[in-house]
Short mmCIF file of C-alpha atoms in Angstrom, two decimals:
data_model
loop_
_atom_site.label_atom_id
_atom_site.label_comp_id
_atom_site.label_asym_id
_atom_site.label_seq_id
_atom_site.Cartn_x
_atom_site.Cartn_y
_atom_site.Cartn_z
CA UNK A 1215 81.58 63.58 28.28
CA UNK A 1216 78.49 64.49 26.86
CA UNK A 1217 79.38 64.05 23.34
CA UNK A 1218 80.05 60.27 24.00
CA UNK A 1219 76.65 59.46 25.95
CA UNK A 1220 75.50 61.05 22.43
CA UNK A 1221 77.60 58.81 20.36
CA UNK A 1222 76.70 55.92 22.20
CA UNK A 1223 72.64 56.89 22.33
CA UNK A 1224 72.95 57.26 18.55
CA UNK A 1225 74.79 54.58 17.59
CA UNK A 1226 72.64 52.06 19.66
CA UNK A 1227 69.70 53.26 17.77
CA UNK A 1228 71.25 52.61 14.52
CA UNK A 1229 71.82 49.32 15.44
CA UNK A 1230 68.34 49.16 16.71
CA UNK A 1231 67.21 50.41 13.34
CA UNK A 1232 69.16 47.89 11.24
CA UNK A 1233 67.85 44.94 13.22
CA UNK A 1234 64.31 45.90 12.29
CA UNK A 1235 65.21 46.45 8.75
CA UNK A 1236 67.28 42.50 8.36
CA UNK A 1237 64.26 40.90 8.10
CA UNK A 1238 62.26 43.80 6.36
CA UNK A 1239 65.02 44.14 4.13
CA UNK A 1240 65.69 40.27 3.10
CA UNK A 1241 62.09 39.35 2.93
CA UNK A 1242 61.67 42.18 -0.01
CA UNK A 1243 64.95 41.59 -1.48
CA UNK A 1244 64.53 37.48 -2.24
CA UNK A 1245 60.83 38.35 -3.09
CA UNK A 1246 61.90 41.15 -5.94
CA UNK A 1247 65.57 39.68 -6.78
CA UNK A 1248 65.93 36.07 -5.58
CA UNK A 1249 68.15 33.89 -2.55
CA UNK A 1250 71.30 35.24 -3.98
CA UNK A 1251 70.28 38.90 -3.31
CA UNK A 1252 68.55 38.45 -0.18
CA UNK A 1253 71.86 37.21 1.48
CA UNK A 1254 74.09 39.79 -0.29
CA UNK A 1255 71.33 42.47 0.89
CA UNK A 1256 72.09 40.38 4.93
CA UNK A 1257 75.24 40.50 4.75
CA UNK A 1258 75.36 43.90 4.21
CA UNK A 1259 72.54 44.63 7.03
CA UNK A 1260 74.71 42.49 9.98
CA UNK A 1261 77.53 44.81 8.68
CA UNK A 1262 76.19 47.39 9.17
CA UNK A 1263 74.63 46.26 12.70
CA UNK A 1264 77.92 45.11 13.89
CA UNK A 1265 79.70 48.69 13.21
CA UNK A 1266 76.98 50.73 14.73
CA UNK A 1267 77.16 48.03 17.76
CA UNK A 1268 80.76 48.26 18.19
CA UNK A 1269 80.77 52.32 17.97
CA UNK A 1270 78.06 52.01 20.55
CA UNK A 1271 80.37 50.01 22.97
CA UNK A 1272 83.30 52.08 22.01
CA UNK A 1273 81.72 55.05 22.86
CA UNK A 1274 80.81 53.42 26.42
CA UNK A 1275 83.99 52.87 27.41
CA UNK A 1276 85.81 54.74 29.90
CA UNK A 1277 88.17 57.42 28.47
CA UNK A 1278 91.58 56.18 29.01
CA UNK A 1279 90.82 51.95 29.20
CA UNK A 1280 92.75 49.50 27.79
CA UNK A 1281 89.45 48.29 26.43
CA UNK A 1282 89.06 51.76 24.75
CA UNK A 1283 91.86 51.92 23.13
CA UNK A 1284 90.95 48.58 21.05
CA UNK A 1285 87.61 48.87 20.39
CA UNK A 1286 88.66 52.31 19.19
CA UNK A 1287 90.92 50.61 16.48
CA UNK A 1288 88.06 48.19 15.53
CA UNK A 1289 85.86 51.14 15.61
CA UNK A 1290 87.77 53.23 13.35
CA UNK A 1291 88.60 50.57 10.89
CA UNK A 1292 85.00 50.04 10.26
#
């Protein structure tokens, strides 16, 4: 039990930490590199935000849902 509130804690705060860094990172990126960069560079960031977001609900579930079981197939195939 304790292992998923830890999952779940953690993964929020990745998500957290890439929704700071979208803008950060595709201000820098179409200053240094161009438009074409800065939207490969968010792309990759709301990637990366969705996965930690859906780990974060996955690992909020309650062991043995319905709901568990898919998010744990989206969660794993990320």
């Amino acid at each position: 039990f304790g292992e998923e509130i830890a999952n779940s804690v953690t993964h929020a705060v990745g998500a957290v930490i890439m929704l700071i860094l979208l803008p950060i990172s595709s201000t820098y990126s179409y200053e240094a590199h161009g438009f074409l960069s800065s939207f490969g560079v968010s792309i990759f960031v709301i990637s990366l935000f969705l996965m930690f977001l859906s780990s974060t609900i996955y690992h909020s579930m309650v062991y043995g849902s319905t709901h568990k079981y898919v998010l744990r197939i989206i969660d794993h195939s990320m």
